[in-house]
Short mmCIF file of C-alpha atoms and ligand atoms in Angstrom, two decimals:
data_model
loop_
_atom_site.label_atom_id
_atom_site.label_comp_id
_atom_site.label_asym_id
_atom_site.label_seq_id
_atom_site.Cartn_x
_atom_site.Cartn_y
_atom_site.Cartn_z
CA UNK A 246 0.00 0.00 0.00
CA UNK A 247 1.55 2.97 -1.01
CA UNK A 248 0.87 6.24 0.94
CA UNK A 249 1.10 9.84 0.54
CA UNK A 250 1.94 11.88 3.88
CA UNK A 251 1.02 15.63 3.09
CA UNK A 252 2.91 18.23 5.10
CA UNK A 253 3.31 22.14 4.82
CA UNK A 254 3.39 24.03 8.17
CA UNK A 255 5.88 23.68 11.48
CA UNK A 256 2.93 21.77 13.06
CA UNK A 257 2.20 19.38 10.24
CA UNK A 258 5.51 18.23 10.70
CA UNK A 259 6.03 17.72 13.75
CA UNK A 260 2.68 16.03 14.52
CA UNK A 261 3.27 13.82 11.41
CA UNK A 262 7.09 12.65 12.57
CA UNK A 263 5.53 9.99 14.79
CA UNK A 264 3.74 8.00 11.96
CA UNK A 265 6.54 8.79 9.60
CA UNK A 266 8.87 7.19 12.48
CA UNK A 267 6.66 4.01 12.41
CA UNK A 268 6.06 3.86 8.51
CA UNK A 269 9.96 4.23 8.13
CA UNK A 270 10.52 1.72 11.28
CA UNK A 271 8.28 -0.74 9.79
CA UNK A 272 10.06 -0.08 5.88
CA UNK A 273 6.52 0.52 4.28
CA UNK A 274 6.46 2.25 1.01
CA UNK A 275 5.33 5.91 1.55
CA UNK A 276 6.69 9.31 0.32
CA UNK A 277 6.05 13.01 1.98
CA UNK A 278 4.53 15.50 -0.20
CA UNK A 279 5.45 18.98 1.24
CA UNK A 280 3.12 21.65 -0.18
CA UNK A 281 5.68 24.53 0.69
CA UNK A 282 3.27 26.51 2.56
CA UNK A 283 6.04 27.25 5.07
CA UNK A 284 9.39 27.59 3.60
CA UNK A 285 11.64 29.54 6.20
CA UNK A 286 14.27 27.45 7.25
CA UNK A 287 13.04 27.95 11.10
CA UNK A 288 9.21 26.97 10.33
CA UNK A 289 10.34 24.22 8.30
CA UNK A 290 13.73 22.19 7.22
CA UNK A 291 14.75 22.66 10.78
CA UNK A 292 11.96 20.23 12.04
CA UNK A 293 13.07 17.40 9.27
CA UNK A 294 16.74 17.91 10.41
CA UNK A 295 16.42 17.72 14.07
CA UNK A 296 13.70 15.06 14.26
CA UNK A 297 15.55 12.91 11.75
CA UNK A 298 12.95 13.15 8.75
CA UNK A 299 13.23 11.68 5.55
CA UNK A 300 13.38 14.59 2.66
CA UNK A 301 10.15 14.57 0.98
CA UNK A 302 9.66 13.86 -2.23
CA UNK A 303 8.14 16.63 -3.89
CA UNK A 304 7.80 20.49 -2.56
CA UNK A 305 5.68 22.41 -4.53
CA UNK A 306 6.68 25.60 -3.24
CA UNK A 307 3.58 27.19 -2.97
CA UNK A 308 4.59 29.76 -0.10
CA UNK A 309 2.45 32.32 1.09
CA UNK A 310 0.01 33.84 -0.64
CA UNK A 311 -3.84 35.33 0.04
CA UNK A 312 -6.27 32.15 1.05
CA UNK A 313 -7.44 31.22 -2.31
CA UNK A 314 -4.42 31.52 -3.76
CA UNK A 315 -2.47 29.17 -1.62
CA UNK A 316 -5.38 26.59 -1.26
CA UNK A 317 -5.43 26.55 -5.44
CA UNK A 318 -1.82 26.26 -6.05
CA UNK A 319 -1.70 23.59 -3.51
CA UNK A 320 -4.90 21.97 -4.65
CA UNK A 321 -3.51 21.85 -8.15
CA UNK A 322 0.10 20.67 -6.96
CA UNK A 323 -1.41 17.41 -5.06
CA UNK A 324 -3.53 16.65 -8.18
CA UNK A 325 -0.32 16.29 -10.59
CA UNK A 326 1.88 14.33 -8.00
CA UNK A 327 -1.49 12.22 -6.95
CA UNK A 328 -2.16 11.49 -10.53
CA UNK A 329 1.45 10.53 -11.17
CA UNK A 330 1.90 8.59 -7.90
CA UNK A 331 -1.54 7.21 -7.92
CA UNK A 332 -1.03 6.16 -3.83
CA UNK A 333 -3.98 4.41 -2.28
CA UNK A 334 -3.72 6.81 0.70
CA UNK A 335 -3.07 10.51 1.26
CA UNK A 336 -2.64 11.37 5.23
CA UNK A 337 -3.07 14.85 6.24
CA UNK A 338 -2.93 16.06 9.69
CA UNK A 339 -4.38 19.25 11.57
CA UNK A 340 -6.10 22.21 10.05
CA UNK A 341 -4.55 24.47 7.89
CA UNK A 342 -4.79 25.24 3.71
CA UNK A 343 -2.49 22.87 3.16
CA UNK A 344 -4.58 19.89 4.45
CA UNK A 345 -7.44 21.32 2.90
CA UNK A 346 -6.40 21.14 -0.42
CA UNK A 347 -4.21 17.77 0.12
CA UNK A 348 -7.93 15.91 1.23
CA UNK A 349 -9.96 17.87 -1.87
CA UNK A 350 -7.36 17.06 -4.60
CA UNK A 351 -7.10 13.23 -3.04
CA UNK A 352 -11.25 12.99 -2.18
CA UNK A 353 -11.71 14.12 -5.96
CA UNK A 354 -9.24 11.34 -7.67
CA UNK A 355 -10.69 8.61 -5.50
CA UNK A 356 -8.23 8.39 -3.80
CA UNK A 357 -8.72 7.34 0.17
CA UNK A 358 -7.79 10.12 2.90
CA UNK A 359 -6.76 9.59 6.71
CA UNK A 360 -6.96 12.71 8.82
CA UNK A 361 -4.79 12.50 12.01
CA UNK A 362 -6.19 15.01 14.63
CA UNK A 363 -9.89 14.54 13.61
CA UNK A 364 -13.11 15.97 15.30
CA UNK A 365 -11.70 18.99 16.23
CA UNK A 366 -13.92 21.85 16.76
CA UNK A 367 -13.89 25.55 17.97
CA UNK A 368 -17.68 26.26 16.61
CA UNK A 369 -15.92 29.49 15.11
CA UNK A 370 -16.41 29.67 11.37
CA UNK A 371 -14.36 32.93 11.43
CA UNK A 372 -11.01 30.92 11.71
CA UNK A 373 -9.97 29.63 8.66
CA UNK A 374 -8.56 26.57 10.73
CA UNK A 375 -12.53 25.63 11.41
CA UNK A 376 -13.59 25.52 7.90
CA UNK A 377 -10.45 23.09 6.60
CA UNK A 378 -10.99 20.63 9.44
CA UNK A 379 -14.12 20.53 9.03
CA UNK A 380 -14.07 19.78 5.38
CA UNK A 381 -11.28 17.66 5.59
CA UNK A 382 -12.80 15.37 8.30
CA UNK A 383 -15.69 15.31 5.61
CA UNK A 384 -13.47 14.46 2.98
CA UNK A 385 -11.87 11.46 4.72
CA UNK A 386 -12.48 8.05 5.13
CA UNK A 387 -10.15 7.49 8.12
CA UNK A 388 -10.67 9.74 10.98
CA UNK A 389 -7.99 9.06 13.77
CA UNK A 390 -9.82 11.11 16.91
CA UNK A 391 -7.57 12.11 19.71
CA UNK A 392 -10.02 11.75 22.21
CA UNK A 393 -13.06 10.00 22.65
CA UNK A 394 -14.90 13.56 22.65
CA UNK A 395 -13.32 13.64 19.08
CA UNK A 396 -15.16 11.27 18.30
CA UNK A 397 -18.43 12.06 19.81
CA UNK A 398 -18.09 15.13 17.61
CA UNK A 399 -17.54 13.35 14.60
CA UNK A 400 -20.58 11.06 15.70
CA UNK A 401 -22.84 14.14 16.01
CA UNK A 402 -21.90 15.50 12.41
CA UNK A 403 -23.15 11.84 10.77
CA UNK A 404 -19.69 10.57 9.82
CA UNK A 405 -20.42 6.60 10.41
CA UNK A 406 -18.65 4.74 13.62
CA UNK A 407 -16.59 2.53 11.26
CA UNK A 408 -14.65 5.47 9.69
CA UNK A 409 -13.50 6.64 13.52
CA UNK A 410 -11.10 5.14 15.52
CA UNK A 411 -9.56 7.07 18.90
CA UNK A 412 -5.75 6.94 18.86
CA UNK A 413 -4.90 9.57 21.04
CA UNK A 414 -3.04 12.68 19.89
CA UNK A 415 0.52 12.18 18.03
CA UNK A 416 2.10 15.15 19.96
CA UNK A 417 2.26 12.80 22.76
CA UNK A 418 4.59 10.60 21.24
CA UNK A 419 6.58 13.44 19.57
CA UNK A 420 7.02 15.26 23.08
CA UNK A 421 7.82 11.59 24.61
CA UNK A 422 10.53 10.54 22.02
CA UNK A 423 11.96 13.77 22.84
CA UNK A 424 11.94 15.52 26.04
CA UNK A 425 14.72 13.68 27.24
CA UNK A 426 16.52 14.62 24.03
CA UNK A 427 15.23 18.25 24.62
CA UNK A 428 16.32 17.98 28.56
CA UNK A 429 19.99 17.02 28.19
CA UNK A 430 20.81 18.42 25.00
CA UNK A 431 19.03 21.93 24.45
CA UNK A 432 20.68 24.79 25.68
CA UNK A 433 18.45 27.64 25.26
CA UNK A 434 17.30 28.27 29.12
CA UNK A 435 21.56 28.89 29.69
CA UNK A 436 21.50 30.93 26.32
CA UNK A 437 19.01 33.10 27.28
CA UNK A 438 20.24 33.55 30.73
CA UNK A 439 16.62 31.97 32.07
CA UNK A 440 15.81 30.51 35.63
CA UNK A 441 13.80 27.37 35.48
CA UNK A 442 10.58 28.17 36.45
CA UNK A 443 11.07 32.05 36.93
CA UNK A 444 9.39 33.28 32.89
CA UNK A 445 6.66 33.07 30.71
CA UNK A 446 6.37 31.93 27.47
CA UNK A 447 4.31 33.74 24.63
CA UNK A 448 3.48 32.38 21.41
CA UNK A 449 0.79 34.56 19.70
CA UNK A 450 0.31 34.22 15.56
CA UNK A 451 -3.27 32.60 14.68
CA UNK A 452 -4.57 35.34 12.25
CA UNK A 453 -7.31 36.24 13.88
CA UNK A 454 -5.29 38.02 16.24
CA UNK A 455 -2.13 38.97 14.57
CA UNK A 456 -3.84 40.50 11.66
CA UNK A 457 -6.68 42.99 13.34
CA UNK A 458 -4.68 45.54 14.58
CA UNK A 459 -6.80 46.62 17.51
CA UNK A 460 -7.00 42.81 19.28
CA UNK A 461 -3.37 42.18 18.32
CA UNK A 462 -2.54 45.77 20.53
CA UNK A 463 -4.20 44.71 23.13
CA UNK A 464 -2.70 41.51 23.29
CA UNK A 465 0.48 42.72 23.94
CA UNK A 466 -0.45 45.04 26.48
CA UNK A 467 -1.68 42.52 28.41
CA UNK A 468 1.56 40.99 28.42
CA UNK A 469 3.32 43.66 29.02
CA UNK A 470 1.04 44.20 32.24
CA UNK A 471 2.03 40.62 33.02
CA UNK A 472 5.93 41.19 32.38
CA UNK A 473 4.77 44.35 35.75
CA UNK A 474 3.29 42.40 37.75
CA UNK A 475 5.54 39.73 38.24
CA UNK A 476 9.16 40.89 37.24
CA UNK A 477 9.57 37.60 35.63
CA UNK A 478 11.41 37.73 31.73
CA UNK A 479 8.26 36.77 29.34
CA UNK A 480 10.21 35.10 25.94
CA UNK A 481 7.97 35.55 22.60
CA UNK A 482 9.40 33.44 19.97
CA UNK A 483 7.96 35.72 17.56
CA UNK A 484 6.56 33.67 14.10
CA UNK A 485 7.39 35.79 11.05
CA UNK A 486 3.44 36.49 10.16
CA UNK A 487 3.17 37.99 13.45
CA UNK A 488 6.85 40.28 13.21
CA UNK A 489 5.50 41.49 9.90
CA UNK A 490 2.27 42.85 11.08
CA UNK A 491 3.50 44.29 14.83
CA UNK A 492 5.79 46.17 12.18
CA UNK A 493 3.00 47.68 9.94
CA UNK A 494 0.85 48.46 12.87
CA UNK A 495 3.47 49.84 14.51
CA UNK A 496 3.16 47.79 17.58
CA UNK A 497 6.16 48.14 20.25
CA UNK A 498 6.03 45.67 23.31
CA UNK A 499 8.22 47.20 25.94
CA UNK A 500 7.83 44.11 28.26
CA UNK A 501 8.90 41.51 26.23
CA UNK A 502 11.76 39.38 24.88
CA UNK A 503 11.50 39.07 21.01
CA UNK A 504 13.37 35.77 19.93
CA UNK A 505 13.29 34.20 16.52
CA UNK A 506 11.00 31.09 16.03
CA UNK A 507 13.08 27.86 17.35
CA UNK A 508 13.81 24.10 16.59
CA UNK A 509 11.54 21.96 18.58
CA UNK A 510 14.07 20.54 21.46
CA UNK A 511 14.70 24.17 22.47
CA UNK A 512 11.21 25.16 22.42
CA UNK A 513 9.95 22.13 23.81
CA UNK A 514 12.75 22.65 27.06
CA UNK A 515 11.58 26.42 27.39
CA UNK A 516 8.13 25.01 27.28
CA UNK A 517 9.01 22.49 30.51
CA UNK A 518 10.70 24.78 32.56
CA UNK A 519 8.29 27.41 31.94
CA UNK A 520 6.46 29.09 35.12
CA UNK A 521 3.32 29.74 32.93
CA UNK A 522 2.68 29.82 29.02
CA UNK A 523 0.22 32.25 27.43
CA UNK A 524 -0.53 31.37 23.77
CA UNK A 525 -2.87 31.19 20.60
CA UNK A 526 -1.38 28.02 19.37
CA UNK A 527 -3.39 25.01 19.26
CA UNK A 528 -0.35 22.88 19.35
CA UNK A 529 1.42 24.49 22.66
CA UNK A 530 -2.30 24.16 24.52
CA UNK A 531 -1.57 20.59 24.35
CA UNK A 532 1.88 20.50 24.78
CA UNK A 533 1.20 22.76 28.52
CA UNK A 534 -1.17 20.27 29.45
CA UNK A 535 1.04 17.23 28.67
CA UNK A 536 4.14 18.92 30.38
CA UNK A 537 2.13 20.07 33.31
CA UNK A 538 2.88 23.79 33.26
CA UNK A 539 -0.17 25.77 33.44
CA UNK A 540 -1.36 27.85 29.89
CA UNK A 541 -3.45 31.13 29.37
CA UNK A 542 -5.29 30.76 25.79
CA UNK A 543 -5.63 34.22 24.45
CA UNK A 544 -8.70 33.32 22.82
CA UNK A 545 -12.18 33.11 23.33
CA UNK A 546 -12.67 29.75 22.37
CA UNK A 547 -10.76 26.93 21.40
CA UNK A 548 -10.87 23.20 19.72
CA UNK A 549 -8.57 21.78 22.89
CA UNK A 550 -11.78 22.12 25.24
CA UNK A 551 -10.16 18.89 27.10
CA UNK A 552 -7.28 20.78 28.61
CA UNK A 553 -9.86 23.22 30.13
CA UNK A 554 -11.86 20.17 31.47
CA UNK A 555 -8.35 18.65 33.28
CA UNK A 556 -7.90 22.48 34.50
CA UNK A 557 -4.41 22.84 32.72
CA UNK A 558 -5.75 25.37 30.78
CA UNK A 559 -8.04 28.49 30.92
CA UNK A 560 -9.56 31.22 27.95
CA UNK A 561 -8.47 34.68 28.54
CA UNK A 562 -9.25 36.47 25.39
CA UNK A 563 -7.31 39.44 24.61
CA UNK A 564 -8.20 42.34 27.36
CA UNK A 565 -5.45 43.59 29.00
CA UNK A 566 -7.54 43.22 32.22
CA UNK A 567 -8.42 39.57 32.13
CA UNK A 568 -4.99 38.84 30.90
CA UNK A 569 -4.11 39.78 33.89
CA UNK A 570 -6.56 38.01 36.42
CA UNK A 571 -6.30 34.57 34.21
CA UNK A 572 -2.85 34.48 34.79
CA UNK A 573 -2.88 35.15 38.25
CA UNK A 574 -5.59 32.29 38.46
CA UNK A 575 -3.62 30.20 36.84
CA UNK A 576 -0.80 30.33 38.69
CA UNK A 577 -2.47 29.69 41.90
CA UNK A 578 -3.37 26.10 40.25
CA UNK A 579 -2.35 23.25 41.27
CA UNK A 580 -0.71 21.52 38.58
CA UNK A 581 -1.81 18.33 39.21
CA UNK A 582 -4.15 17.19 36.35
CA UNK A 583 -3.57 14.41 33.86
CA UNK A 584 -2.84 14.45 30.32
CA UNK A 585 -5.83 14.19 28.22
CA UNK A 586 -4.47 13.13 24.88
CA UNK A 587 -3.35 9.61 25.08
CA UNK A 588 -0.61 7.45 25.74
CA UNK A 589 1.84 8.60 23.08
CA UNK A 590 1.48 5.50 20.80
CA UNK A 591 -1.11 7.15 18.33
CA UNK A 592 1.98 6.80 15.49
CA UNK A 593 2.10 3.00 15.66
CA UNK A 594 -1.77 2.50 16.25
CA UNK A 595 -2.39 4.64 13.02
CA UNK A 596 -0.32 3.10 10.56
CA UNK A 597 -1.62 -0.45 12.15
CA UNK A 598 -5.26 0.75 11.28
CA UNK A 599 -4.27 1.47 7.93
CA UNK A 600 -2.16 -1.80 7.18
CA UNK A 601 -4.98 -3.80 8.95
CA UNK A 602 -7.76 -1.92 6.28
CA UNK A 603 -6.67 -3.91 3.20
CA UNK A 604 -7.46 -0.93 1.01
C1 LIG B 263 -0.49 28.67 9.21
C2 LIG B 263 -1.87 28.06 9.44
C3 LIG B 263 -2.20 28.06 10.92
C4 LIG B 263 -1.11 27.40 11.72
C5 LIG B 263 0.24 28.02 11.38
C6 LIG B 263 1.34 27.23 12.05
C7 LIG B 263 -3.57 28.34 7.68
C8 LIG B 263 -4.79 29.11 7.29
N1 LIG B 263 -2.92 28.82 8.76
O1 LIG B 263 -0.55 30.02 9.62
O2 LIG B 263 -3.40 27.34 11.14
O3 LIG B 263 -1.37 27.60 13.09
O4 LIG B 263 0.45 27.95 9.96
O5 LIG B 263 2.47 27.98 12.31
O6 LIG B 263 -3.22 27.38 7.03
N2 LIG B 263 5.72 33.33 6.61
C9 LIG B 263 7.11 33.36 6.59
N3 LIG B 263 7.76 32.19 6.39
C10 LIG B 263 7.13 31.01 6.19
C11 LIG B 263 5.74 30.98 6.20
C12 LIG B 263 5.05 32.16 6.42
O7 LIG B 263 7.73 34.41 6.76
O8 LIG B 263 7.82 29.98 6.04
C13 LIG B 263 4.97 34.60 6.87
C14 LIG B 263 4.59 35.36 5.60
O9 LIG B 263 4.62 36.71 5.94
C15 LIG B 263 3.15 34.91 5.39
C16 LIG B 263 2.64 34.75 6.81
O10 LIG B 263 3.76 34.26 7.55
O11 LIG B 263 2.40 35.84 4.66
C17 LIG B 263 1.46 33.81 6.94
O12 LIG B 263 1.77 32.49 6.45
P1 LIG B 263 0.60 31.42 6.17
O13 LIG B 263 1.19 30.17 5.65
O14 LIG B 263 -0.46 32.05 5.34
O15 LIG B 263 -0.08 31.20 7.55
P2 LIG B 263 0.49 31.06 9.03
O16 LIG B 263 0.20 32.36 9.74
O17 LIG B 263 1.88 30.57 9.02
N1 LIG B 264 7.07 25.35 18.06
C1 LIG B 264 8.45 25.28 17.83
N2 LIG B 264 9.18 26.44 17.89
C2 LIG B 264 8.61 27.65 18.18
C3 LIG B 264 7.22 27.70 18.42
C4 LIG B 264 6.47 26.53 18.35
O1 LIG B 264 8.99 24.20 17.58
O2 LIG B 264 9.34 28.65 18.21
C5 LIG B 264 6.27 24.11 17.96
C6 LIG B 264 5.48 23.75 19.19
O3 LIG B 264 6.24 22.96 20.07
C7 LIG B 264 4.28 23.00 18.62
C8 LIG B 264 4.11 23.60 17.25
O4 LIG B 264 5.30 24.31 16.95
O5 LIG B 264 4.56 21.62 18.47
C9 LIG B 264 2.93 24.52 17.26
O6 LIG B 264 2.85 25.19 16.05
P1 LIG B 264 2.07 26.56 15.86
O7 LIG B 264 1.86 27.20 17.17
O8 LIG B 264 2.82 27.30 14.82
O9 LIG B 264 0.71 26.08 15.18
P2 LIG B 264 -0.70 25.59 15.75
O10 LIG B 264 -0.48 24.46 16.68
O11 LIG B 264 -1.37 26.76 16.38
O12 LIG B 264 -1.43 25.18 14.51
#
């Protein structure tokens, strides 16, 4: 059986190294189709360097571009390299354009689809992250849940039981084969001159938030307020679509530490010895929640409603003021809940669901 794993964004890849890990473990035949959507060396060849990825195949260096434009070129890439390849699987994973277009090109050449991180919902059709999972769980014919509420989800929209299967979340087994790693090798809490467990962490880029000036502002000075209050360094690892618009808005944080986007092992050690993390990333929700170091979503909603269930997590928005109070909250939490998203064997118990399908 011959499969197609679609990547094109930081996340894609390093949610997707587990199964490639297994797929290459077990020698099946598979090649990675990267769609280019990122293409900076720090959102993208660092990840297949440093967690020991095969090169992919084809890159159809898409880059950025507005919505349509990117979905098209993408959708039109796949189509070529499906129609030369002819695989009998395409696996996507997440929600961005590039997953979109990888399920619509494969969906329209019969050719089978597996999404990893199915049923995920924020019930905000505003974020262009909603509408591609939403079609691409439609799209597919294997939907690998994280969690049995996942599933439910998926049960609720009419997708049939046999088409589901709970695996548990892949970012599991990508933070367990490598926080050790991440613990003796990275260096970046010593090159940054950092205190375990005396700074926050920011990440802040989904566009809802980076691109509207006014929410974006206030963002920030809600962090800055939290850099006063506490006298603790806060570390924003800033992605590039987020630099570029602080700059045209003219946005100037005085609180905050500005670093360039990192490899995984560093982020994933600043992540660990973190005090508190406040972020819009989907990604470092979970990752908090697995590490046990409390997280601030500045958000009003969000498709990780588990790790506000287990209490590793609360939804701040973006006012300065609650900001503020969340983050005191949450750092009068005990951290002491368990990790919601499996046992970090989704990787092998997806690739044995597809190998056991006979399709
Ligand atoms: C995309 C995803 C988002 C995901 C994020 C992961 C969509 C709609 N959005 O957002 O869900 O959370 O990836 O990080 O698919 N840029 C660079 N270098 C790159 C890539 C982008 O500088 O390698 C800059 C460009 O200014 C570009 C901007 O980032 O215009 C936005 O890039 P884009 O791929 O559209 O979306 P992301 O914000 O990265
Ligand atoms: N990440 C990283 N370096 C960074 C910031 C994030 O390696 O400087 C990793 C993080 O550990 C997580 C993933 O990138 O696994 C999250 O990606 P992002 O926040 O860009 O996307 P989202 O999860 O919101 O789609």
């Amino acid at each position: 059986m011959k499969i197609t794993i679609i990547v094109g964004t930081r996340p894609e890849i390093i949610k997707m190294a587990p199964v490639i890990r297994e797929l290459e473990r077990q020698g099946r035949e598979y090649f990675i189709l990267h769609t280019g959507q990122h293409y900076s060396y720090n959102l993208d060849r660092v990840f297949f360097e440093q967690l020991k990825l095969p090169p992919s195949k084809y890159n159809l260096e898409v880059g950025s571009g507005s919505p349509a434009e990117q979905t098209a070129k993408i959708l039109i890439g796949v189509e070529k390299v499906l129609q030369e390849e002819n695989p009998a699987l395409v696996l996507i994973e997440g929600d961005t354009n590039s997953i979109l277009a990888g399920a619509l090109a494969a969906v329209k050449l019969h050719i089978k689809v597996g999404h990893v991180e199915a049923g995920l919902r924020s019930y905000d059709r505003n974020m262009p992250e909603e509408i591609n999972r939403i079609l691409a769980d439609h799209c597919s014919d294997f939907l690998f849940a994280p969690t049995e509420k996942a599933k439910a989800i998926l049960r609720g929209e009419g997708i049939p039981e046999e088409k589901i299967f709970v695996t548990g979340n892949t970012i599991v087994d990508a933070i367990y084969q490598n926080l050790e790693i991440a613990r003796s090798s990275a260096n970046i809490i010593n090159a940054l001159n950092l205190k375990p467990k005396e700074y926050f962490l920011v990440t802040v880029h989904r566009q809802e938030n980076v691109d509207n000036q006014a929410r974006f502002a206030s963002i920030l000075e809600g962090l800055d307020g939290v850099a006063a209050e506490f006298g603790m360094p806060v570390i924003y690892p800033i992605h590039p679509h987020s630099r570029r618009t602080m700059a045209e808005f003219g946005l100037r944080p005085r609180g905050l530490r500005l670093v360039e986007p990192m490899d995984f092992l560093s982020f994933l050690q600043l992540e660990n010895s973190a005090r508190l993390i406040l972020t819009d990333s989907g990604g470092v929700q979970e990752e908090a929640c697995i590490l046990s170091v409390p997280c601030v979503t500045l958000r009003d909603n969000t498709e990780r409603p588990e790790t506000l269930e287990v209490g590793s997590n609360i939804l701040a928005g973006v006012s300065p003021d609650r900001i503020l109070k969340h983050t005191r909250l949450m750092l009068n939490r005990e951290n002491k809940w368990s990790n919601p998203f499996g046992d970090g064997k989704a990787g092998e118990r997806i690739v044995e669901i597809l190998l056991q399908s006979r399709i």
